[in-house]
Amino acid sequence: AQSVTQPDIHITVSEGASLELRCNYSYGATPYLFWYVQSPGQGLQLLLKYFSGDTLVQGIKGFEAEFKRSQSSFNLRKPSVHWSDAAEYFCAVVTYNTDKLIFGTGTRLQVFP
Amino acid sequence: EAGVTQFPSHSVIEKGQTVTLRCDPISGHDNLYWYRRVMGKEIKFLLHFVKESKQDESGMPNNRFLAERTGGTYSTLKVQPAELEDSGVYFCASSFSRGGAFFGQGTRLTVV
């Protein structure tokens, strides 16, 4: 069965520091890959997505993610974190034969000033 | 353009009662999804509508859950009777294609 693993439950960084959130998926082929963010009191917002082509994708709010087939990974990065980035981040996949998103357990990001 | 809207934002009910959650998708989106997050766990798929038809309801936990989408517009998710383990946040999402769904703010359901 398809699955998504986000190994870091909670990450704390200082404002201005770089960030990398890890995501690994388990699937026989290349799925569609997504990162969502949920800020406090808000719904899930799509940050970026990968379907095919260039393995480095740019998203909103200065985020990017890189798809690495050999590692079955889709890590999210940001070069300089802002206090407003404090939120919970979810990696998700959609496989070719379904339309449902399969989510990881989420990574909660805390940003210190 | 209005986003996905869910009502109510919070609901506290007693075990055995009935609760109905509502979702208004983005206009023109044929695909409507329901997801649920139980505290501390991952967000899990419940079901998928294409217009008014249930495309995939493999994630529905049991027959106490009933989802409808009248006329292919808004959708309701009824839980009857509610149990303690039904507590969680229920998300609705809609999409035009498979390019990534837009989510509502969720309904936090607490069964006491």
PDB file of C-alpha atoms in Angstrom:
ATOM      1  CA  ALA A   1       0.000   0.000   0.000  1.00  0.00           C
ATOM      2  CA  GLN A   2       1.096   3.529  -0.639  1.00  0.00           C
ATOM      3  CA  SER A   3       2.403   5.449   2.345  1.00  0.00           C
ATOM      4  CA  VAL A   4       4.063   8.732   3.191  1.00  0.00           C
ATOM      5  CA  THR A   5       6.594   9.179   5.967  1.00  0.00           C
ATOM      6  CA  GLN A   6       7.509  12.448   7.582  1.00  0.00           C
ATOM      7  CA  PRO A   7      10.162  11.418  10.108  1.00  0.00           C
ATOM      8  CA  ASP A   8      10.285  14.722  11.970  1.00  0.00           C
ATOM      9  CA  ILE A   9       7.256  15.350  14.160  1.00  0.00           C
ATOM     10  CA  HIS A  10       8.482  18.680  15.480  1.00  0.00           C
ATOM     11  CA  ILE A  11      11.232  21.021  14.254  1.00  0.00           C
ATOM     12  CA  THR A  12      12.431  24.237  15.837  1.00  0.00           C
ATOM     13  CA  VAL A  13      14.496  26.791  13.942  1.00  0.00           C
ATOM     14  CA  SER A  14      15.589  30.358  14.454  1.00  0.00           C
ATOM     15  CA  GLU A  15      14.172  33.069  12.251  1.00  0.00           C
ATOM     16  CA  GLY A  16      16.436  33.551   9.250  1.00  0.00           C
ATOM     17  CA  ALA A  17      17.803  30.016   9.362  1.00  0.00           C
ATOM     18  CA  SER A  18      17.407  27.580   6.520  1.00  0.00           C
ATOM     19  CA  LEU A  19      14.818  24.821   6.669  1.00  0.00           C
ATOM     20  CA  GLU A  20      14.451  21.348   5.245  1.00  0.00           C
ATOM     21  CA  LEU A  21      11.452  19.149   5.996  1.00  0.00           C
ATOM     22  CA  ARG A  22      11.772  15.530   5.017  1.00  0.00           C
ATOM     23  CA  CYS A  23       9.252  13.406   3.168  1.00  0.00           C
ATOM     24  CA  ASN A  24       9.572   9.859   1.874  1.00  0.00           C
ATOM     25  CA  TYR A  25       6.940   7.917   0.008  1.00  0.00           C
ATOM     26  CA  SER A  26       6.366   4.295  -0.736  1.00  0.00           C
ATOM     27  CA  TYR A  27       4.961   3.548  -4.176  1.00  0.00           C
ATOM     28  CA  GLY A  28       6.046   1.498  -7.171  1.00  0.00           C
ATOM     29  CA  ALA A  29       5.863   4.314  -9.672  1.00  0.00           C
ATOM     30  CA  THR A  30       6.214   8.066  -9.457  1.00  0.00           C
ATOM     31  CA  PRO A  31       3.145   9.506  -7.793  1.00  0.00           C
ATOM     32  CA  TYR A  32       1.914  13.049  -7.854  1.00  0.00           C
ATOM     33  CA  LEU A  33       3.535  14.789  -4.879  1.00  0.00           C
ATOM     34  CA  PHE A  34       2.273  17.700  -2.794  1.00  0.00           C
ATOM     35  CA  TRP A  35       3.181  19.816   0.188  1.00  0.00           C
ATOM     36  CA  TYR A  36       0.424  21.485   2.204  1.00  0.00           C
ATOM     37  CA  VAL A  37       0.676  23.870   5.142  1.00  0.00           C
ATOM     38  CA  GLN A  38      -1.803  24.462   7.937  1.00  0.00           C
ATOM     39  CA  SER A  39      -1.316  27.654   9.881  1.00  0.00           C
ATOM     40  CA  PRO A  40      -3.049  28.037  13.252  1.00  0.00           C
ATOM     41  CA  GLY A  41      -6.790  28.451  12.787  1.00  0.00           C
ATOM     42  CA  GLN A  42      -6.544  27.982   9.042  1.00  0.00           C
ATOM     43  CA  GLY A  43      -7.311  25.245   6.557  1.00  0.00           C
ATOM     44  CA  LEU A  44      -4.776  23.351   4.497  1.00  0.00           C
ATOM     45  CA  GLN A  45      -3.072  25.466   1.863  1.00  0.00           C
ATOM     46  CA  LEU A  46      -1.257  24.002  -1.125  1.00  0.00           C
ATOM     47  CA  LEU A  47       2.394  25.084  -1.141  1.00  0.00           C
ATOM     48  CA  LEU A  48       3.599  23.259  -4.226  1.00  0.00           C
ATOM     49  CA  LYS A  49       3.173  20.120  -6.307  1.00  0.00           C
ATOM     50  CA  TYR A  50       5.188  17.829  -8.556  1.00  0.00           C
ATOM     51  CA  PHE A  51       3.755  15.828 -11.429  1.00  0.00           C
ATOM     52  CA  SER A  52       6.647  15.403 -13.847  1.00  0.00           C
ATOM     53  CA  GLY A  53       9.481  17.280 -15.492  1.00  0.00           C
ATOM     54  CA  ASP A  54      11.936  19.438 -13.600  1.00  0.00           C
ATOM     55  CA  THR A  55      12.574  17.758 -10.270  1.00  0.00           C
ATOM     56  CA  LEU A  56      13.014  21.065  -8.437  1.00  0.00           C
ATOM     57  CA  VAL A  57       9.677  22.796  -8.035  1.00  0.00           C
ATOM     58  CA  GLN A  58       8.996  26.258  -6.743  1.00  0.00           C
ATOM     59  CA  GLY A  59       6.026  27.055  -4.601  1.00  0.00           C
ATOM     60  CA  ILE A  60       4.410  29.917  -2.788  1.00  0.00           C
ATOM     61  CA  LYS A  61       5.893  31.777   0.182  1.00  0.00           C
ATOM     62  CA  GLY A  62       9.463  31.128  -0.994  1.00  0.00           C
ATOM     63  CA  PHE A  63       9.320  27.348  -0.586  1.00  0.00           C
ATOM     64  CA  GLU A  64      10.783  24.799  -2.963  1.00  0.00           C
ATOM     65  CA  ALA A  65      10.910  21.015  -3.031  1.00  0.00           C
ATOM     66  CA  GLU A  66      13.106  18.527  -4.809  1.00  0.00           C
ATOM     67  CA  PHE A  67      11.935  15.164  -6.074  1.00  0.00           C
ATOM     68  CA  LYS A  68      14.587  12.459  -5.861  1.00  0.00           C
ATOM     69  CA  ARG A  69      13.413   9.229  -7.433  1.00  0.00           C
ATOM     70  CA  SER A  70      16.393   7.208  -6.210  1.00  0.00           C
ATOM     71  CA  GLN A  71      15.569   8.116  -2.613  1.00  0.00           C
ATOM     72  CA  SER A  72      11.768   8.192  -2.973  1.00  0.00           C
ATOM     73  CA  SER A  73      11.918  11.588  -1.361  1.00  0.00           C
ATOM     74  CA  PHE A  74      10.290  14.971  -1.821  1.00  0.00           C
ATOM     75  CA  ASN A  75      11.886  17.261   0.749  1.00  0.00           C
ATOM     76  CA  LEU A  76      10.642  20.787   1.311  1.00  0.00           C
ATOM     77  CA  ARG A  77      13.157  23.612   1.687  1.00  0.00           C
ATOM     78  CA  LYS A  78      13.290  27.305   2.403  1.00  0.00           C
ATOM     79  CA  PRO A  79      16.551  29.278   2.529  1.00  0.00           C
ATOM     80  CA  SER A  80      15.455  31.729   5.232  1.00  0.00           C
ATOM     81  CA  VAL A  81      12.547  31.078   7.560  1.00  0.00           C
ATOM     82  CA  HIS A  82      10.208  33.830   8.728  1.00  0.00           C
ATOM     83  CA  TRP A  83       8.265  33.795  11.999  1.00  0.00           C
ATOM     84  CA  SER A  84       5.053  33.560   9.975  1.00  0.00           C
ATOM     85  CA  ASP A  85       6.176  30.165   8.646  1.00  0.00           C
ATOM     86  CA  ALA A  86       5.372  28.575  12.000  1.00  0.00           C
ATOM     87  CA  ALA A  87       2.720  26.014  11.102  1.00  0.00           C
ATOM     88  CA  GLU A  88       2.200  22.329  10.455  1.00  0.00           C
ATOM     89  CA  TYR A  89       3.416  20.970   7.137  1.00  0.00           C
ATOM     90  CA  PHE A  90       2.029  17.923   5.384  1.00  0.00           C
ATOM     91  CA  CYS A  91       3.492  15.925   2.548  1.00  0.00           C
ATOM     92  CA  ALA A  92       0.989  14.009   0.424  1.00  0.00           C
ATOM     93  CA  VAL A  93       0.816  11.802  -2.645  1.00  0.00           C
ATOM     94  CA  VAL A  94      -1.820  10.895  -5.188  1.00  0.00           C
ATOM     95  CA  THR A  95      -1.334   7.746  -7.208  1.00  0.00           C
ATOM     96  CA  TYR A  96      -2.282   7.292 -10.834  1.00  0.00           C
ATOM     97  CA  ASN A  97      -5.213   4.983 -10.221  1.00  0.00           C
ATOM     98  CA  THR A  98      -6.945   7.039  -7.526  1.00  0.00           C
ATOM     99  CA  ASP A  99      -7.735  10.629  -6.768  1.00  0.00           C
ATOM    100  CA  LYS A 100      -7.319  10.481  -3.017  1.00  0.00           C
ATOM    101  CA  LEU A 101      -4.496  12.186  -1.181  1.00  0.00           C
ATOM    102  CA  ILE A 102      -2.406  10.057   1.154  1.00  0.00           C
ATOM    103  CA  PHE A 103      -0.872  12.226   3.833  1.00  0.00           C
ATOM    104  CA  GLY A 104       2.094  11.946   6.103  1.00  0.00           C
ATOM    105  CA  THR A 105       1.627  12.572   9.808  1.00  0.00           C
ATOM    106  CA  GLY A 106       2.814  16.162   9.509  1.00  0.00           C
ATOM    107  CA  THR A 107       5.756  18.170  10.823  1.00  0.00           C
ATOM    108  CA  ARG A 108       5.100  20.996  13.217  1.00  0.00           C
ATOM    109  CA  LEU A 109       7.497  23.900  12.688  1.00  0.00           C
ATOM    110  CA  GLN A 110       8.282  26.312  15.472  1.00  0.00           C
ATOM    111  CA  VAL A 111      10.232  29.492  14.709  1.00  0.00           C
ATOM    112  CA  PHE A 112      12.162  31.378  17.368  1.00  0.00           C
ATOM    113  CA  PRO A 113      12.920  35.082  16.925  1.00  0.00           C
TER     114      PRO A 113
ATOM    115  CA  GLU B   1     -13.487  33.818  -5.645  1.00  0.00           C
ATOM    116  CA  ALA B   2     -14.859  32.110  -2.556  1.00  0.00           C
ATOM    117  CA  GLY B   3     -12.901  29.176  -1.236  1.00  0.00           C
ATOM    118  CA  VAL B   4     -14.158  25.920   0.211  1.00  0.00           C
ATOM    119  CA  THR B   5     -16.491  26.689   3.099  1.00  0.00           C
ATOM    120  CA  GLN B   6     -17.344  24.359   5.929  1.00  0.00           C
ATOM    121  CA  PHE B   7     -20.037  24.635   8.586  1.00  0.00           C
ATOM    122  CA  PRO B   8     -19.929  24.576  11.534  1.00  0.00           C
ATOM    123  CA  SER B   9     -16.354  25.359  12.482  1.00  0.00           C
ATOM    124  CA  HIS B  10     -16.793  23.589  15.807  1.00  0.00           C
ATOM    125  CA  SER B  11     -19.344  21.131  17.138  1.00  0.00           C
ATOM    126  CA  VAL B  12     -19.587  19.522  20.554  1.00  0.00           C
ATOM    127  CA  ILE B  13     -22.157  16.765  20.883  1.00  0.00           C
ATOM    128  CA  GLU B  14     -22.903  13.949  23.257  1.00  0.00           C
ATOM    129  CA  LYS B  15     -22.306  10.339  22.417  1.00  0.00           C
ATOM    130  CA  GLY B  16     -25.319   8.917  20.640  1.00  0.00           C
ATOM    131  CA  GLN B  17     -26.418  12.199  19.106  1.00  0.00           C
ATOM    132  CA  THR B  18     -26.444  13.063  15.420  1.00  0.00           C
ATOM    133  CA  VAL B  19     -24.304  15.699  13.760  1.00  0.00           C
ATOM    134  CA  THR B  20     -24.351  16.961  10.194  1.00  0.00           C
ATOM    135  CA  LEU B  21     -21.377  18.700   8.683  1.00  0.00           C
ATOM    136  CA  ARG B  22     -21.709  20.790   5.564  1.00  0.00           C
ATOM    137  CA  CYS B  23     -19.248  21.649   2.815  1.00  0.00           C
ATOM    138  CA  ASP B  24     -19.651  24.181   0.032  1.00  0.00           C
ATOM    139  CA  PRO B  25     -16.983  23.571  -2.608  1.00  0.00           C
ATOM    140  CA  ILE B  26     -15.503  26.100  -4.959  1.00  0.00           C
ATOM    141  CA  SER B  27     -17.995  26.818  -7.719  1.00  0.00           C
ATOM    142  CA  GLY B  28     -17.379  24.685 -10.787  1.00  0.00           C
ATOM    143  CA  HIS B  29     -15.377  22.023  -8.987  1.00  0.00           C
ATOM    144  CA  ASP B  30     -16.810  18.628  -9.822  1.00  0.00           C
ATOM    145  CA  ASN B  31     -14.549  16.785  -7.391  1.00  0.00           C
ATOM    146  CA  LEU B  32     -15.368  16.965  -3.692  1.00  0.00           C
ATOM    147  CA  TYR B  33     -13.502  15.082  -0.988  1.00  0.00           C
ATOM    148  CA  TRP B  34     -13.946  14.484   2.711  1.00  0.00           C
ATOM    149  CA  TYR B  35     -10.964  13.811   4.969  1.00  0.00           C
ATOM    150  CA  ARG B  36     -10.611  13.386   8.711  1.00  0.00           C
ATOM    151  CA  ARG B  37      -7.796  13.916  11.170  1.00  0.00           C
ATOM    152  CA  VAL B  38      -8.054  12.207  14.486  1.00  0.00           C
ATOM    153  CA  MET B  39      -5.860  13.828  17.134  1.00  0.00           C
ATOM    154  CA  GLY B  40      -2.223  12.958  16.706  1.00  0.00           C
ATOM    155  CA  LYS B  41      -2.771  10.929  13.578  1.00  0.00           C
ATOM    156  CA  GLU B  42      -2.444  11.604   9.884  1.00  0.00           C
ATOM    157  CA  ILE B  43      -5.157  13.113   7.730  1.00  0.00           C
ATOM    158  CA  LYS B  44      -7.133  10.251   6.234  1.00  0.00           C
ATOM    159  CA  PHE B  45      -9.341  10.083   3.171  1.00  0.00           C
ATOM    160  CA  LEU B  46     -13.017   9.348   3.712  1.00  0.00           C
ATOM    161  CA  LEU B  47     -14.669   9.649   0.323  1.00  0.00           C
ATOM    162  CA  HIS B  48     -14.696  11.303  -3.080  1.00  0.00           C
ATOM    163  CA  PHE B  49     -17.626  12.670  -5.072  1.00  0.00           C
ATOM    164  CA  VAL B  50     -17.580  13.446  -8.748  1.00  0.00           C
ATOM    165  CA  LYS B  51     -20.539  15.741  -9.165  1.00  0.00           C
ATOM    166  CA  GLU B  52     -23.327  13.955  -7.269  1.00  0.00           C
ATOM    167  CA  SER B  53     -21.885  10.446  -7.583  1.00  0.00           C
ATOM    168  CA  LYS B  54     -19.700   8.693  -5.036  1.00  0.00           C
ATOM    169  CA  GLN B  55     -16.505   7.844  -6.886  1.00  0.00           C
ATOM    170  CA  ASP B  56     -14.678   6.273  -3.960  1.00  0.00           C
ATOM    171  CA  GLU B  57     -15.987   5.747  -0.442  1.00  0.00           C
ATOM    172  CA  SER B  58     -13.339   3.297   0.662  1.00  0.00           C
ATOM    173  CA  GLY B  59     -12.302   5.446   3.601  1.00  0.00           C
ATOM    174  CA  MET B  60     -15.684   5.684   5.304  1.00  0.00           C
ATOM    175  CA  PRO B  61     -15.197   4.112   8.753  1.00  0.00           C
ATOM    176  CA  ASN B  62     -18.582   2.412   9.116  1.00  0.00           C
ATOM    177  CA  ASN B  63     -22.269   2.747   8.334  1.00  0.00           C
ATOM    178  CA  ARG B  64     -22.773   5.426  10.972  1.00  0.00           C
ATOM    179  CA  PHE B  65     -21.321   7.847   8.426  1.00  0.00           C
ATOM    180  CA  LEU B  66     -23.469   9.015   5.527  1.00  0.00           C
ATOM    181  CA  ALA B  67     -22.327  11.470   2.889  1.00  0.00           C
ATOM    182  CA  GLU B  68     -24.478  13.114   0.272  1.00  0.00           C
ATOM    183  CA  ARG B  69     -23.953  15.664  -2.436  1.00  0.00           C
ATOM    184  CA  THR B  70     -27.242  17.008  -3.623  1.00  0.00           C
ATOM    185  CA  GLY B  71     -27.280  18.138  -7.245  1.00  0.00           C
ATOM    186  CA  GLY B  72     -23.515  18.038  -7.401  1.00  0.00           C
ATOM    187  CA  THR B  73     -23.161  21.215  -5.360  1.00  0.00           C
ATOM    188  CA  TYR B  74     -22.744  21.261  -1.592  1.00  0.00           C
ATOM    189  CA  SER B  75     -22.155  18.114   0.424  1.00  0.00           C
ATOM    190  CA  THR B  76     -23.166  16.933   3.866  1.00  0.00           C
ATOM    191  CA  LEU B  77     -21.569  14.357   6.110  1.00  0.00           C
ATOM    192  CA  LYS B  78     -23.829  12.955   8.779  1.00  0.00           C
ATOM    193  CA  VAL B  79     -22.656  10.944  11.747  1.00  0.00           C
ATOM    194  CA  GLN B  80     -25.451   9.008  13.430  1.00  0.00           C
ATOM    195  CA  PRO B  81     -25.114   7.991  16.199  1.00  0.00           C
ATOM    196  CA  ALA B  82     -21.838   9.663  17.113  1.00  0.00           C
ATOM    197  CA  GLU B  83     -19.249   7.763  19.142  1.00  0.00           C
ATOM    198  CA  LEU B  84     -16.304   9.068  21.118  1.00  0.00           C
ATOM    199  CA  GLU B  85     -13.808   7.880  18.504  1.00  0.00           C
ATOM    200  CA  ASP B  86     -15.473  10.067  15.876  1.00  0.00           C
ATOM    201  CA  SER B  87     -13.899  13.129  17.450  1.00  0.00           C
ATOM    202  CA  GLY B  88     -11.456  14.909  15.185  1.00  0.00           C
ATOM    203  CA  VAL B  89     -11.198  17.522  12.482  1.00  0.00           C
ATOM    204  CA  TYR B  90     -13.188  16.891   9.331  1.00  0.00           C
ATOM    205  CA  PHE B  91     -11.839  18.536   6.209  1.00  0.00           C
ATOM    206  CA  CYS B  92     -13.584  19.053   2.932  1.00  0.00           C
ATOM    207  CA  ALA B  93     -11.698  19.718  -0.285  1.00  0.00           C
ATOM    208  CA  SER B  94     -12.634  20.357  -3.881  1.00  0.00           C
ATOM    209  CA  SER B  95     -10.826  20.348  -7.188  1.00  0.00           C
ATOM    210  CA  PHE B  96     -11.448  20.866 -10.882  1.00  0.00           C
ATOM    211  CA  SER B  97      -8.869  18.310 -11.895  1.00  0.00           C
ATOM    212  CA  ARG B  98      -6.122  16.250 -10.258  1.00  0.00           C
ATOM    213  CA  GLY B  99      -3.882  19.259  -9.908  1.00  0.00           C
ATOM    214  CA  GLY B 100      -4.235  19.604  -6.188  1.00  0.00           C
ATOM    215  CA  ALA B 101      -7.317  20.073  -4.082  1.00  0.00           C
ATOM    216  CA  PHE B 102      -8.339  23.212  -2.213  1.00  0.00           C
ATOM    217  CA  PHE B 103      -9.233  22.608   1.398  1.00  0.00           C
ATOM    218  CA  GLY B 104     -11.689  24.230   3.750  1.00  0.00           C
ATOM    219  CA  GLN B 105     -10.834  25.261   7.282  1.00  0.00           C
ATOM    220  CA  GLY B 106     -12.262  22.092   8.718  1.00  0.00           C
ATOM    221  CA  THR B 107     -14.918  21.275  11.285  1.00  0.00           C
ATOM    222  CA  ARG B 108     -13.649  20.300  14.693  1.00  0.00           C
ATOM    223  CA  LEU B 109     -16.006  17.661  16.093  1.00  0.00           C
ATOM    224  CA  THR B 110     -15.859  16.738  19.749  1.00  0.00           C
ATOM    225  CA  VAL B 111     -17.991  13.868  21.014  1.00  0.00           C
ATOM    226  CA  VAL B 112     -18.330  13.767  24.794  1.00  0.00           C
TER     227      VAL B 112
END
